[in-house]
Coordinates of C-alpha atoms in Angstrom, one line a residue:
X1 CA 24.9 3.8 -4.5
X2 CA 22.1 4.4 -3.0
X3 CA 18.6 4.6 -4.8
X4 CA 18.3 8.4 -3.9
X5 CA 21.5 8.9 -5.2
X6 CA 20.4 7.1 -8.6
X7 CA 17.4 9.0 -8.7
X8 CA 19.2 12.5 -8.0
X9 CA 21.1 11.5 -11.3
X10 CA 18.1 10.8 -12.8
X11 CA 16.6 14.4 -11.9
X12 CA 19.6 16.3 -13.7
X13 CA 19.3 14.1 -16.6
X14 CA 15.9 14.8 -17.5
X15 CA 16.8 18.8 -16.7
X16 CA 19.2 18.6 -19.1
X17 CA 17.1 17.0 -21.7
X18 CA 14.9 20.2 -21.4
X19 CA 12.4 18.9 -18.8
X20 CA 11.3 20.4 -15.2
X21 CA 11.5 18.3 -12.4
X22 CA 9.6 18.8 -9.5
X23 CA 8.7 17.5 -6.0
X24 CA 5.9 14.7 -6.3
X25 CA 3.3 16.4 -4.2
X26 CA -0.2 15.1 -4.6
X27 CA 1.6 11.5 -4.8
X28 CA 2.3 9.0 -2.4
X29 CA 5.6 8.6 -0.7
X30 CA 6.2 5.7 -3.8
X31 CA 6.5 8.3 -6.6
X32 CA 10.2 9.8 -6.7
X33 CA 10.1 12.1 -9.6
X34 CA 7.8 14.0 -11.6
X35 CA 9.1 15.7 -14.6
X36 CA 7.0 18.5 -17.0
X37 CA 8.1 18.9 -20.4
X38 CA 6.7 22.7 -21.0
X39 CA 4.6 23.1 -18.1
X40 CA 1.8 21.2 -19.1
X41 CA 2.5 17.5 -19.7
X42 CA 3.4 16.0 -16.5
X43 CA 5.2 12.5 -16.3
X44 CA 5.4 10.8 -12.6
X45 CA 8.5 8.4 -12.3
X46 CA 9.4 5.6 -10.1
X47 CA 12.9 4.4 -9.7
X48 CA 14.0 0.7 -8.9
X49 CA 17.5 0.2 -8.6
X50 CA 18.1 -3.4 -7.9
X51 CA 21.2 -4.9 -6.9
X52 CA 20.7 -7.7 -9.4
X53 CA 21.2 -8.4 -12.7
X54 CA 18.0 -10.5 -12.9
X55 CA 14.9 -8.8 -11.7
X56 CA 11.6 -11.2 -10.8
X57 CA 9.0 -10.7 -13.6
X58 CA 6.5 -10.5 -11.2
X59 CA 8.4 -7.4 -9.1
X60 CA 8.1 -5.2 -12.5
X61 CA 4.8 -6.0 -12.6
X62 CA 3.8 -4.7 -9.1
X63 CA 5.9 -1.7 -10.0
X64 CA 3.7 -1.1 -12.8
X65 CA 0.8 -1.2 -10.7
X66 CA 1.9 1.0 -8.4
X67 CA 3.0 3.7 -10.7
X68 CA 0.0 3.6 -12.5
X69 CA -1.7 4.1 -9.4
X70 CA 0.5 7.2 -8.9
X71 CA -0.7 8.4 -12.1
X72 CA -4.2 8.7 -11.6
X73 CA -4.3 9.9 -8.2
X74 CA -1.8 12.7 -9.2
X75 CA -3.5 13.4 -12.5
X76 CA -0.2 12.9 -14.3
X77 CA -0.2 12.5 -18.4
X78 CA 1.9 9.7 -18.4
X79 CA 3.7 6.9 -16.1
X80 CA 7.3 6.0 -16.2
X81 CA 9.1 3.0 -14.3
X82 CA 12.9 3.8 -14.6
X83 CA 15.5 0.8 -13.5
X84 CA 19.3 -0.1 -14.1
X85 CA 17.9 -3.7 -15.1
X86 CA 19.2 -4.4 -18.6
X87 CA 16.5 -4.7 -21.2
X88 CA 17.1 -8.3 -22.0
X89 CA 16.1 -9.2 -18.5
X90 CA 13.1 -7.2 -18.6
X91 CA 9.5 -8.6 -19.5
X92 CA 8.7 -8.1 -23.4
X93 CA 7.2 -4.4 -23.9
X94 CA 4.0 -6.1 -25.3
X95 CA 3.5 -7.8 -22.1
X96 CA 3.6 -4.5 -19.8
X97 CA 0.4 -3.0 -18.7
X98 CA -1.1 -0.4 -20.8
X99 CA 0.1 3.1 -20.4
X100 CA 3.4 2.1 -18.4
X101 CA 6.6 3.1 -19.9
X102 CA 9.9 1.0 -19.0
X103 CA 13.2 2.4 -19.2
X104 CA 16.0 0.1 -19.2
X105 CA 19.7 1.2 -18.0
X106 CA 21.0 1.2 -22.1
X107 CA 18.1 3.5 -22.8
X108 CA 19.5 5.9 -19.6
X109 CA 22.8 5.6 -21.7
X110 CA 21.7 6.8 -24.7
X111 CA 19.8 9.7 -23.1
X112 CA 23.0 10.8 -21.3
X113 CA 25.0 10.1 -24.3
X114 CA 25.8 14.0 -25.1
X115 CA 26.5 15.1 -21.5
X116 CA 29.8 13.1 -20.6
X117 CA 29.5 13.9 -16.6
X118 CA 26.3 12.1 -16.7
X119 CA 27.1 9.3 -18.7
X120 CA 30.3 8.2 -16.2
X121 CA 28.1 8.2 -13.4
X122 CA 25.7 6.1 -15.3
X123 CA 28.4 3.9 -16.0
X124 CA 29.9 4.0 -12.5
X125 CA 26.7 2.9 -11.0
X126 CA 26.8 -0.1 -13.5
X127 CA 30.3 -0.7 -12.7
X128 CA 29.8 -0.9 -8.9
X129 CA 27.0 -3.5 -9.3
X130 CA 29.4 -5.4 -11.6
X131 CA 32.1 -5.4 -8.9
X132 CA 29.9 -6.2 -6.0
X133 CA 28.5 -9.4 -7.9
X134 CA 32.1 -10.1 -9.0
X135 CA 30.8 -10.0 -12.8
X136 CA 34.0 -8.6 -13.9
X137 CA 33.6 -9.9 -17.7
X138 CA 30.1 -8.3 -18.1
X139 CA 29.2 -7.1 -21.6
X140 CA 30.4 -3.2 -21.6
X141 CA 26.9 -1.1 -21.6
X142 CA 25.4 -0.2 -25.0
X143 CA 23.3 2.3 -25.9
X144 CA 19.5 1.3 -26.8
X145 CA 17.4 1.8 -30.1
X146 CA 14.4 0.4 -28.6
X147 CA 11.9 1.9 -27.0
X148 CA 13.6 5.2 -28.4
X149 CA 10.6 7.4 -29.0
X150 CA 9.7 7.3 -25.2
X151 CA 11.1 10.7 -24.9
X152 CA 8.8 11.9 -27.6
X153 CA 5.7 9.9 -26.0
X154 CA 6.4 11.8 -22.8
X155 CA 6.5 15.0 -24.3
X156 CA 3.0 14.8 -25.7
X157 CA -0.5 14.6 -24.2
X158 CA -2.0 11.3 -23.9
X159 CA -5.5 12.5 -24.3
X160 CA -6.9 10.1 -21.4
X161 CA -6.4 10.8 -17.7
X162 CA -10.0 9.1 -16.5
X163 CA -8.9 5.8 -16.6
X164 CA -10.2 3.3 -13.7
X165 CA -7.4 3.9 -10.7
X166 CA -5.0 0.7 -10.6
X167 CA -5.1 -1.1 -7.3
X168 CA -1.5 -1.8 -6.3
X169 CA -1.0 -5.2 -4.7
X170 CA -1.4 -5.0 -0.7
X171 CA 0.0 -8.3 0.7
X172 CA 2.9 -6.9 2.2
X173 CA 1.1 -3.8 4.0
X174 CA -1.6 -6.7 5.6
X175 CA 1.5 -8.9 6.5
X176 CA 3.3 -5.8 8.1
X177 CA 0.0 -4.7 10.1
X178 CA -0.1 -8.3 11.4
X179 CA 3.6 -8.4 12.7
X180 CA 3.2 -5.1 14.1
X181 CA 0.2 -6.0 16.3
X182 CA 1.4 -8.8 18.1
X183 CA 2.5 -7.8 21.3
X184 CA 6.0 -8.6 23.3
X185 CA 6.5 -10.8 26.1
X186 CA 2.7 -11.6 26.2
X187 CA 2.1 -15.3 27.5
X188 CA -1.7 -15.5 27.2
X189 CA -3.2 -16.3 23.7
X190 CA -4.5 -13.9 21.4
X191 CA -6.6 -13.8 18.3
X192 CA -5.2 -11.3 15.2
X193 CA -7.2 -9.7 12.4
X194 CA -6.3 -12.7 10.0
X195 CA -7.8 -15.2 12.4
X196 CA -4.6 -16.6 13.8
X197 CA -4.8 -17.6 17.4
X198 CA -2.0 -18.7 19.6
X199 CA 0.6 -17.2 22.0
X200 CA 2.3 -14.1 21.0
X201 CA 5.8 -15.6 20.6
X202 CA 3.9 -18.2 18.2
X203 CA 2.0 -16.3 16.4
X204 CA 5.6 -14.2 15.2
X205 CA 6.9 -17.4 14.1
X206 CA 3.9 -17.9 12.2
X207 CA 3.3 -14.4 10.7
X208 CA 7.1 -13.9 10.4
X209 CA 7.6 -16.7 8.2
X210 CA 4.9 -15.4 5.8
X211 CA 6.3 -12.3 5.9
X212 CA 10.0 -13.5 5.1
X213 CA 8.4 -15.9 2.2
X214 CA 6.6 -12.9 0.4
X215 CA 9.8 -10.3 0.9
X216 CA 12.3 -12.9 0.1
X217 CA 10.7 -14.6 -3.0
X218 CA 13.2 -15.4 -5.5
X219 CA 16.0 -15.0 -3.5
X220 CA 15.1 -17.7 -0.8
X221 CA 13.1 -21.1 -1.1
X222 CA 12.7 -24.7 0.4
X223 CA 11.2 -22.7 3.7
X224 CA 11.6 -25.7 6.4
X225 CA 10.1 -25.2 10.0
X226 CA 12.4 -26.3 12.4
X227 CA 11.4 -28.0 15.8
X228 CA 12.6 -27.9 19.1
X229 CA 16.0 -29.1 19.5
X230 CA 18.3 -31.2 22.0
X231 CA 16.6 -30.8 25.5
X232 CA 13.5 -28.7 24.1
X233 CA 14.5 -25.6 25.9
X234 CA 15.8 -24.3 22.8
X235 CA 14.1 -24.1 19.3
X236 CA 15.6 -22.7 15.9
X237 CA 12.7 -21.4 13.8
X238 CA 13.0 -21.6 9.9
X239 CA 15.5 -22.5 7.7
X240 CA 15.5 -21.6 4.1
X241 CA 17.8 -22.2 0.7
X242 CA 19.1 -19.4 -1.2
X243 CA 18.5 -19.3 -4.7
X244 CA 19.0 -15.5 -5.1
X245 CA 21.5 -13.6 -7.9
X246 CA 21.2 -10.4 -6.0
X247 CA 24.7 -9.0 -4.4
X248 CA 23.5 -10.2 -0.5
X249 CA 22.5 -13.7 -1.9
X250 CA 25.8 -13.9 -4.0
X251 CA 28.1 -12.5 -0.9
X252 CA 26.8 -15.0 1.3
X253 CA 27.1 -18.1 -0.9
X254 CA 30.6 -17.0 -2.2
X255 CA 32.3 -15.4 0.9
X256 CA 30.4 -17.1 3.7
X257 CA 29.9 -20.5 1.9
X258 CA 26.5 -21.0 3.2
X259 CA 23.7 -22.1 1.3
X260 CA 20.9 -21.9 4.1
X261 CA 19.9 -19.4 6.2
X262 CA 17.9 -19.9 9.7
X263 CA 15.7 -17.5 10.8
X264 CA 15.1 -17.3 14.9
X265 CA 12.2 -15.3 15.9
X266 CA 12.3 -13.8 19.6
X267 CA 9.4 -11.9 20.7
X268 CA 11.3 -10.1 23.6
X269 CA 10.4 -6.5 24.6
X270 CA 14.0 -5.9 25.4
X271 CA 17.0 -5.9 23.2
X272 CA 18.4 -9.5 22.9
X273 CA 21.5 -10.7 25.0
X274 CA 24.5 -11.9 24.2
X275 CA 23.2 -15.5 25.4
X276 CA 20.7 -15.6 22.2
X277 CA 23.8 -15.2 19.9
X278 CA 25.7 -18.0 21.5
X279 CA 22.5 -20.2 21.4
X280 CA 22.2 -19.1 17.9
X281 CA 26.0 -20.0 17.1
X282 CA 25.2 -23.8 18.2
X283 CA 22.9 -24.8 15.3
X284 CA 25.0 -23.1 12.5
X285 CA 27.1 -25.6 10.8
X286 CA 30.1 -24.3 8.2
X287 CA 30.4 -27.9 6.8
X288 CA 26.7 -28.2 6.2
X289 CA 26.5 -25.1 4.2
X290 CA 24.5 -23.6 7.2
X291 CA 26.9 -20.5 8.7
X292 CA 24.5 -17.9 8.5
X293 CA 21.6 -17.0 10.9
X294 CA 19.0 -14.0 11.2
X295 CA 17.8 -13.0 14.7
X296 CA 14.2 -11.1 14.3
X297 CA 12.8 -9.5 17.3
X298 CA 11.1 -6.2 18.1
X299 CA 14.3 -4.6 19.7
X300 CA 17.3 -6.1 17.7
X301 CA 20.4 -6.8 19.5
X302 CA 21.8 -5.3 22.7
X303 CA 25.7 -3.9 22.9
X304 CA 26.4 -7.1 24.1
X305 CA 24.9 -9.0 21.7
X306 CA 26.3 -7.8 19.0
X307 CA 29.9 -8.0 20.1
X308 CA 28.8 -11.7 20.7
X309 CA 28.0 -11.6 17.1
X310 CA 31.6 -10.1 16.4
X311 CA 33.2 -12.6 18.3
X312 CA 31.4 -15.5 16.1
X313 CA 32.5 -14.1 13.2
X314 CA 36.0 -13.5 13.9
X315 CA 36.4 -17.0 15.8
X316 CA 34.4 -19.7 14.1
X317 CA 33.2 -17.8 10.8
X318 CA 29.4 -17.9 11.7
X319 CA 27.5 -15.0 10.8
X320 CA 24.7 -14.0 13.2
X321 CA 22.7 -10.7 12.4
X322 CA 20.0 -8.9 13.6
X323 CA 16.4 -7.6 11.9
X324 CA 13.9 -6.0 14.0
X325 CA 10.1 -6.7 13.7
X326 CA 9.8 -3.3 12.2
X327 CA 12.3 -3.3 9.7
X328 CA 11.1 -6.9 8.1
X329 CA 7.4 -5.2 8.2
X330 CA 8.9 -2.5 6.2
X331 CA 10.4 -5.0 3.6
X332 CA 7.0 -6.8 3.2
X333 CA 5.6 -3.6 2.7
X334 CA 8.2 -2.4 0.1
X335 CA 7.7 -5.6 -2.0
X336 CA 3.9 -4.4 -2.7
X337 CA 5.5 -1.9 -5.2
X338 CA 8.0 -4.5 -6.5
X339 CA 11.4 -3.3 -4.1
X340 CA 13.2 -6.4 -3.0
X341 CA 14.7 -6.6 0.2
X342 CA 18.2 -7.3 -1.3
X343 CA 19.8 -3.8 -0.7
X344 CA 18.8 -3.6 2.7
X345 CA 20.2 -6.7 3.6
X346 CA 23.4 -5.7 2.0
X347 CA 23.6 -2.6 3.6
X348 CA 22.9 -4.2 7.0
X349 CA 25.4 -6.6 6.2
X350 CA 28.2 -3.8 5.0
X351 CA 27.5 -2.0 8.4
X352 CA 28.1 -5.3 10.4
X353 CA 31.5 -5.8 8.7
X354 CA 32.5 -2.1 9.0
X355 CA 32.4 -2.9 12.6
X356 CA 33.9 -5.9 13.5
X357 CA 37.3 -5.0 15.4
X358 CA 40.0 -7.0 17.1

């Protein structure tokens, strides 16, 4: 289920618990909910629905910095980070930044226990993740007594709204700006704001790899730039090894029998043609656990390229997906606030597989 549906269920839960829920006016787009107790104690909430049982600690800290930033700019009493991750997989409470309350899925189950319909929704969210991960032997969800006083705390004034505004990490935003500043189909050398100087197609490879390494940190590793191949007319760009425990990573490993993903950058001002897909196929070797390629370009696949990608999957089991530069830029920006790209990639894969025809 989408994160916005999870957020909608949480809004109803807080209303059942006696809070008022409002639009996050005065906050940035990163704020998901604002709840108020008796009209004078406001709590800003960021929701993180991960598609994995394991979450990178760095992402929790990034999300914590973001929620503290939202608390200050919106003048809220409290900052609440809600996630669908089990508490045992979250950082210890004492290691979190001061002022951040983190709610795990067990806490939500405890809060929803008086409301059977809401409790059923929450359990269904968890069951769907278990099914996607093939985690059928998971321990059933239990209520949690840890952080049981969070509800009490966010009903009372904090007494201090005047602390220094937190500055969230902006590495991804900087990378996204660089990506989007690279012109397509331009042959002459240019210099980016970062100081990188090269032809645009080469800059897309350089900045693109940096963006991928940041966005997919914890899911992909052992990044290996690839040189020219064969007659040197074609080239592959970068190869990475899958180490993630998220649904997208597990699907590639278990269902497409691949341990590596090939990323190929094409700095074309038009949509990619079927010929590009046929070339990518040549460098995918299922027997070497390399059956997946992701083509990155400004405009993505043309209809003919998508048909060729469907044919490659049907006939040889090779998976060729497309990712636009704008989509990659969005993933790098989202990582600044602790949102991983696996849900977006899983959604893209689902759409692709659902469209495969005879």
